[in-house]
Short mmCIF file of C-alpha atoms and ligand atoms in Angstrom, two decimals:
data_model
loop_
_atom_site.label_atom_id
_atom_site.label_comp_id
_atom_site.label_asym_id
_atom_site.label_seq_id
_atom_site.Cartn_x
_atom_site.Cartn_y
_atom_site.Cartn_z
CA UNK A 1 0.00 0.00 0.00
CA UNK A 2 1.36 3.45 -0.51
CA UNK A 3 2.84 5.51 2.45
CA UNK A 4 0.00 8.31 1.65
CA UNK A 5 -3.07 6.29 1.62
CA UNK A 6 -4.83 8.28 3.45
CA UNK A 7 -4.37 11.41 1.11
CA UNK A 8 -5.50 8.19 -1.73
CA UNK A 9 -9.63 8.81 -1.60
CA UNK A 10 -11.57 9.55 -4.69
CA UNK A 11 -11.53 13.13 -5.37
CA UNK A 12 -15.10 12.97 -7.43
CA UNK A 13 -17.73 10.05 -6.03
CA UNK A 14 -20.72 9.87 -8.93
CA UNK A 15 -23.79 8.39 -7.54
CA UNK A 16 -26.35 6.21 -9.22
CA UNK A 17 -28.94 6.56 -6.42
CA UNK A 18 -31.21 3.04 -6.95
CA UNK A 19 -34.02 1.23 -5.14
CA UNK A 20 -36.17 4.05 -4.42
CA UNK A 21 -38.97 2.32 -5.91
CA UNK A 22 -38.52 -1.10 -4.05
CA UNK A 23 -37.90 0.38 -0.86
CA UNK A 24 -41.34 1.61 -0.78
CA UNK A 25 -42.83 -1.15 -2.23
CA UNK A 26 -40.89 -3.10 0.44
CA UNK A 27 -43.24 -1.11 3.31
CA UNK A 28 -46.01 -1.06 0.96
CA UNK A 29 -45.82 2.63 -0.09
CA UNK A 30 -46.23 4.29 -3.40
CA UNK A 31 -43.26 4.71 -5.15
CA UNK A 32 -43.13 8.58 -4.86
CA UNK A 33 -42.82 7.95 -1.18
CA UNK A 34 -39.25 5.95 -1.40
CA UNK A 35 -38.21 9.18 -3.93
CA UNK A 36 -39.05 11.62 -1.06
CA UNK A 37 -37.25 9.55 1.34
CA UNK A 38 -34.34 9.10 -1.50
CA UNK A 39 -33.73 12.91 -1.47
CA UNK A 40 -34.16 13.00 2.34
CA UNK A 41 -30.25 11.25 1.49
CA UNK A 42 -28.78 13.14 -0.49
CA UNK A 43 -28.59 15.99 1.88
CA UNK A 44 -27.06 13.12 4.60
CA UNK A 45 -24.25 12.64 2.00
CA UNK A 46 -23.38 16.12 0.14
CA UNK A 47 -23.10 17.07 4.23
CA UNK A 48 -20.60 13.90 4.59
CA UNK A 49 -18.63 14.62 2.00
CA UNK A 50 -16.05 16.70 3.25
CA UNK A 51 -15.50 14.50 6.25
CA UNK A 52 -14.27 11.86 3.59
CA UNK A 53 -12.16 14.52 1.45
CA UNK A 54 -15.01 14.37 -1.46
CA UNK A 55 -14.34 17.31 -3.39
CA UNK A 56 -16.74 16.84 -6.36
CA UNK A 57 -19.62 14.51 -5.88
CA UNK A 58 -22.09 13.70 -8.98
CA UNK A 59 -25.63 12.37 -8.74
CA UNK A 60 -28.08 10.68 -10.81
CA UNK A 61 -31.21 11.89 -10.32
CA UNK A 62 -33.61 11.51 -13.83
CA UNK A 63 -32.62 9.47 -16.57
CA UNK A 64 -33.07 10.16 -20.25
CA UNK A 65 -34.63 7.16 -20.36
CA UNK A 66 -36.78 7.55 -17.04
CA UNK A 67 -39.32 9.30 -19.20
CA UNK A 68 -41.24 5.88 -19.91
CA UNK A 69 -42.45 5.49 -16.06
CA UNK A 70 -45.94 6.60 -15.34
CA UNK A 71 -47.01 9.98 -15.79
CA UNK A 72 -48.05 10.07 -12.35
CA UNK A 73 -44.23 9.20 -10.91
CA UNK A 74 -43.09 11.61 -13.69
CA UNK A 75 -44.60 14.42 -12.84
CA UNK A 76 -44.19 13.22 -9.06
CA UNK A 77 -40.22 13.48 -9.25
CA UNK A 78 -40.68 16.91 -11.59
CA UNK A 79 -42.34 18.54 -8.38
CA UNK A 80 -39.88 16.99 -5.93
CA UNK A 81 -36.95 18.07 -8.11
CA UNK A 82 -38.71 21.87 -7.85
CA UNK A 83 -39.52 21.47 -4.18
CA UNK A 84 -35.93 20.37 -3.59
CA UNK A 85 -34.51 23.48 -5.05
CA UNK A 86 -36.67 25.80 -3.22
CA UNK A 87 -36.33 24.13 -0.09
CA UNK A 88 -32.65 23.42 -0.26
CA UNK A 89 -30.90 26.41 -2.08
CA UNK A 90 -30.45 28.33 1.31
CA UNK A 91 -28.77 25.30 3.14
CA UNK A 92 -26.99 23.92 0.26
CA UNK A 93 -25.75 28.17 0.00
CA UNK A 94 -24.90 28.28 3.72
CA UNK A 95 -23.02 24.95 4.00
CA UNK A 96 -20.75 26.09 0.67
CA UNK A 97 -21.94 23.75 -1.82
CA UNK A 98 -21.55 24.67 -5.60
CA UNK A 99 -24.44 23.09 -7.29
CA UNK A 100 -24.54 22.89 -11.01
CA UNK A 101 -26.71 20.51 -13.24
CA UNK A 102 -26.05 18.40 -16.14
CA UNK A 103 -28.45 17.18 -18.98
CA UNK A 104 -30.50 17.75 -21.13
CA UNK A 105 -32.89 20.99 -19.89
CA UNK A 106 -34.58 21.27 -23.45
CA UNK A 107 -37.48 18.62 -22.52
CA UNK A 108 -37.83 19.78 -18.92
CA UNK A 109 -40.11 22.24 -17.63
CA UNK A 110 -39.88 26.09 -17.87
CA UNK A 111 -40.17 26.29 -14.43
CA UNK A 112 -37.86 23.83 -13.21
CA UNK A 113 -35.23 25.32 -15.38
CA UNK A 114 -35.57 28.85 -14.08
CA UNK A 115 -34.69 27.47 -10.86
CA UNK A 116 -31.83 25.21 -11.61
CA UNK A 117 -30.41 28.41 -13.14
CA UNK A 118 -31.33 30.10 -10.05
CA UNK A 119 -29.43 27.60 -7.78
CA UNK A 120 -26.60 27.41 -9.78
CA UNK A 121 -26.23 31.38 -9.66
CA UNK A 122 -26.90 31.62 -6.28
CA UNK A 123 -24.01 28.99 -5.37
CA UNK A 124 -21.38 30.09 -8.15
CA UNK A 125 -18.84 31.24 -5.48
CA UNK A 126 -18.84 28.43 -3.62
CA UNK A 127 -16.28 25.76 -3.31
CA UNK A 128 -16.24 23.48 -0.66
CA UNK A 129 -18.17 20.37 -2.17
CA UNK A 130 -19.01 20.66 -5.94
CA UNK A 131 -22.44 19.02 -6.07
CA UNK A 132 -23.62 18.08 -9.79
CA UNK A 133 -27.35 17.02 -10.09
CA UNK A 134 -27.73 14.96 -13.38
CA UNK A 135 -31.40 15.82 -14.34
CA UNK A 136 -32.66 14.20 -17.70
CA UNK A 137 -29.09 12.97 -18.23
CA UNK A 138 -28.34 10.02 -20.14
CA UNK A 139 -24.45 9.38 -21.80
CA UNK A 140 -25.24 8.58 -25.11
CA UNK A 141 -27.94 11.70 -24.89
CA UNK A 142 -24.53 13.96 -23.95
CA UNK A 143 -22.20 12.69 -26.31
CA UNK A 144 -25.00 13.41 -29.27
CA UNK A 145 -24.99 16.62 -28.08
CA UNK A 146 -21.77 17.16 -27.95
CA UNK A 147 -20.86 15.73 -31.01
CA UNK A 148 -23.80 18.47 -32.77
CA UNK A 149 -22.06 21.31 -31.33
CA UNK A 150 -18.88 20.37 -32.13
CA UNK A 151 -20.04 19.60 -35.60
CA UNK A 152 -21.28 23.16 -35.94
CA UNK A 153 -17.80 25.08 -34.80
CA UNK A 154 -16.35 22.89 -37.38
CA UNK A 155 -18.74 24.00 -39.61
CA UNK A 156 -18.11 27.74 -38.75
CA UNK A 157 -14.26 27.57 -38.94
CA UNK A 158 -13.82 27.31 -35.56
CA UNK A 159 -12.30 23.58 -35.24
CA UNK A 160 -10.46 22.04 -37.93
CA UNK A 161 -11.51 18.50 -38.01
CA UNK A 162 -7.85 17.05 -38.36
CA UNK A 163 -7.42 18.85 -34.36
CA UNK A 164 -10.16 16.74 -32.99
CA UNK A 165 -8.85 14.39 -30.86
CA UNK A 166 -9.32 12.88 -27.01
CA UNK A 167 -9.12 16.34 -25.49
CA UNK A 168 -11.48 17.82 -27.83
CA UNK A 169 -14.98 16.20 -27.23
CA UNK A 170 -15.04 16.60 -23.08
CA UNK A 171 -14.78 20.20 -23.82
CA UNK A 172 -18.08 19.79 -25.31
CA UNK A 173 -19.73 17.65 -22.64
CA UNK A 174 -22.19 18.40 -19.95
CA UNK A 175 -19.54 17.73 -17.79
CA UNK A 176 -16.54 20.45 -19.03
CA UNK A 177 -16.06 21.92 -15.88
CA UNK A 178 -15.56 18.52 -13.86
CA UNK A 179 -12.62 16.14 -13.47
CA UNK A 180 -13.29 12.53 -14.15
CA UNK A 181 -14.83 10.24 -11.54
CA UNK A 182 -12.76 8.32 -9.60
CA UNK A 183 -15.47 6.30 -7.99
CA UNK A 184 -19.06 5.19 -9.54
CA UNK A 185 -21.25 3.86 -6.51
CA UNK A 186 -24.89 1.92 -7.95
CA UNK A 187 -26.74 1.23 -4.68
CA UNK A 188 -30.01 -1.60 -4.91
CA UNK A 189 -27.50 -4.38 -6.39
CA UNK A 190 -27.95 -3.83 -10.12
CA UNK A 191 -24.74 -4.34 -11.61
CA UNK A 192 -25.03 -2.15 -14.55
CA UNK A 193 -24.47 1.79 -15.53
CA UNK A 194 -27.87 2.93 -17.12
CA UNK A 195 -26.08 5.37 -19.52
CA UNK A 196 -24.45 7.47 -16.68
CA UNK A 197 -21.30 9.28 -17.68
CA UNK A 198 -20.27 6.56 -20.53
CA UNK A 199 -17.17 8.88 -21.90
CA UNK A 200 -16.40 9.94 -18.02
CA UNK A 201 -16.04 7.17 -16.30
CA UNK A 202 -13.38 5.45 -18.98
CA UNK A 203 -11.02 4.30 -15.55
CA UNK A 204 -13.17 4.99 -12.57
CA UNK A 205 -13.72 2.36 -10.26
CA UNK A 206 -17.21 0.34 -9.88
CA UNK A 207 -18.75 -0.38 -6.61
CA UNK A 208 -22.20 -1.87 -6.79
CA UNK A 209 -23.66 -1.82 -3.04
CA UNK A 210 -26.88 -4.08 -2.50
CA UNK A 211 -28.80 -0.89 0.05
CA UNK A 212 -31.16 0.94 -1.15
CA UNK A 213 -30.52 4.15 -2.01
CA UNK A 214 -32.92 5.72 0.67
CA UNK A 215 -31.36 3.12 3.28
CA UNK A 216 -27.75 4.35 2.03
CA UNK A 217 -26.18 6.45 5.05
CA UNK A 218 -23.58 8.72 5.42
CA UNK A 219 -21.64 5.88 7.59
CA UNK A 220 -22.27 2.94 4.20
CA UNK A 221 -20.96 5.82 2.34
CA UNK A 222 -17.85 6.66 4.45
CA UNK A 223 -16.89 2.72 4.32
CA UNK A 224 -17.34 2.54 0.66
CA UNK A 225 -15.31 5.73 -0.05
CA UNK A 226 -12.10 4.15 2.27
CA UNK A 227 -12.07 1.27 0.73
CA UNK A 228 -10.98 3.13 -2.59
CA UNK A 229 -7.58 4.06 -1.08
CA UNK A 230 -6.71 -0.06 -1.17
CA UNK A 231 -7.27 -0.14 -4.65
CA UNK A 232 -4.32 -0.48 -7.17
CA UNK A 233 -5.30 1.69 -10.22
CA UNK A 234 -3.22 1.01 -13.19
CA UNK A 235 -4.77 3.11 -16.12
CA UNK A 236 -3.61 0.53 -18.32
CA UNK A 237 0.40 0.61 -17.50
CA UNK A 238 2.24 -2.39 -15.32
CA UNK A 239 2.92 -0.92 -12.29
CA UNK A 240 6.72 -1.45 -10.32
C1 LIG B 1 -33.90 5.49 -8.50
O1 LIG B 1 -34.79 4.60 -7.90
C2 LIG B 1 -34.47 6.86 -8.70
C3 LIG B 1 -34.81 7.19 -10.09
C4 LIG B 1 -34.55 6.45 -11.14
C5 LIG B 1 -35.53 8.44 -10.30
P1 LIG B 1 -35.82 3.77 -8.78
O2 LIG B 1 -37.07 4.55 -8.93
O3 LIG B 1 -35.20 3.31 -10.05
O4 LIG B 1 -36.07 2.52 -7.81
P2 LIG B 1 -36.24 1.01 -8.24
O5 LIG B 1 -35.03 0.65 -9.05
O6 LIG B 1 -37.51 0.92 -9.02
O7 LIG B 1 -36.30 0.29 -6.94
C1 LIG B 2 -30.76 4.79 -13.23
O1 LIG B 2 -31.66 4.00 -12.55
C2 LIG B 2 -31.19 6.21 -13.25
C3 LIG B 2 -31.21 6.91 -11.97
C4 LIG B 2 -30.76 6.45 -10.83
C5 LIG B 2 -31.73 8.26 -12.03
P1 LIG B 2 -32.84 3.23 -13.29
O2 LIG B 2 -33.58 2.48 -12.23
O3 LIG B 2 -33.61 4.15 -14.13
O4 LIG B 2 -32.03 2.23 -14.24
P2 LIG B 2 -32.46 0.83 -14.83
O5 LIG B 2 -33.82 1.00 -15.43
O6 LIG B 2 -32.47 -0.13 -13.69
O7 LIG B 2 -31.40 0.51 -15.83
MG1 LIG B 3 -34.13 1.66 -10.56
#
């Protein structure tokens, strides 16, 4: 193990918060009620982050592909993403959290927008924890995207297409302004990545924890982020 382990954590944790659903269903509960209790944790862990020397810690909140649920848990989340803002924004201010959101905004209510631009105004100076929502986010969705804009500077003389290369495309993603994760967490036991940060997460490490999200506490969280430091990351290379 290297002398420094302890200065070995992840720098950015990405989230993919699962099991709301099943944990109500577990106690018999619509499954709005596990998504209330569901963002009831994510406070618990943006607050636990600096403890555990998270700088940058990404969440998955609405999928691109979360659109084919009922209309009823839809619109459900869509007013708990609102009331979340409104509710949150002074804490999230106080406590020094930068909040900024990825996805795509263009299929998401006016409303809803005005206050994720709000929120991400309001915390712009701060830096403590760097807390990115990812709200109709999906990594195929953002590559698209990026790829389109990109196409169009080439198109306007901007970009020659013979400079394109590894470096150029994250410029273009949702995601410019973050470092890569070092850590993707999945919580409920499904062992898979549901389109989240595809390009990003190229050499992060997995960890697929079998709690539901809304059972997921700051202490699960602490134990899953130390555990990091034993890892032997190797980006590809032999190491001595
Ligand atoms: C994750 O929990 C939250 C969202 C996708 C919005 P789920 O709602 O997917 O919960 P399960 O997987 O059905 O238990
Ligand atoms: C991934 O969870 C999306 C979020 C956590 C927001 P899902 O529950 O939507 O993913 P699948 O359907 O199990 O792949
Ligand atoms: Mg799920």
């Amino acid at each position: 193990m290297p002398k420094d382990s302890e200065h070995n954590g992840p720098k950015h944790v990405a989230v993919i918060m699962d099991g709301n659903g099943r944990w109500a269903t577990n106690r018999k509960k619509p499954r709005l009620f596990g998504h209330h209790a569901g963002a009831r944790r994510v406070k618990e862990i943006v607050r636990a982050c600096p403890d555990v020397g998270v700088k940058y810690l990404t969440i998955f909140a609405f999928s691109t592909e979360n659109w084919k649920r009922t209309q009823t848990e839809v619109a459900g989340l869509m007013k708990l993403f609102r009331r979340y803002i409104i509710r949150e924004a002074n804490d999230l201010l106080a406590e020094g959290v930068r909040v900024r959101f990825i996805g795509d905004r263009v299929r998401l209510d006016e409303k809803l927008v005005a206050l994720m631009d709000q929120l991400e105004l309001l915390t712009s100076q701060n830096d403590k924890v760097h807390l990115t929502i990812a709200l109709n986010y999906g990594g195929r969705d953002e590559v698209a995207r990026a790829t389109q804009r990109l196409a169009y500077d080439v198109q306007a003389g901007k970009l020659k297409p013979e400079n394109v290369d590894e470096e150029t495309l994250p410029r273009y993603l949702d995601t410019h302004f973050l470092p890569d994760p070092d850590l993707v967490i999945r919580t409920s036991g499904e062992a898979r990545i549901s389109n989240f940060l595809l390009w990003q997460s190229a050499y992060a490490e997995y960890e697929f924890i079998d709690t539901l999200w809304p059972d997921f506490t700051k202490d699960i969280f602490g134990e899953v982020v130390g555990r990091f430091g034993t890892r032997e990351r190797r980006f590809g290379a032999v190491l001595a």
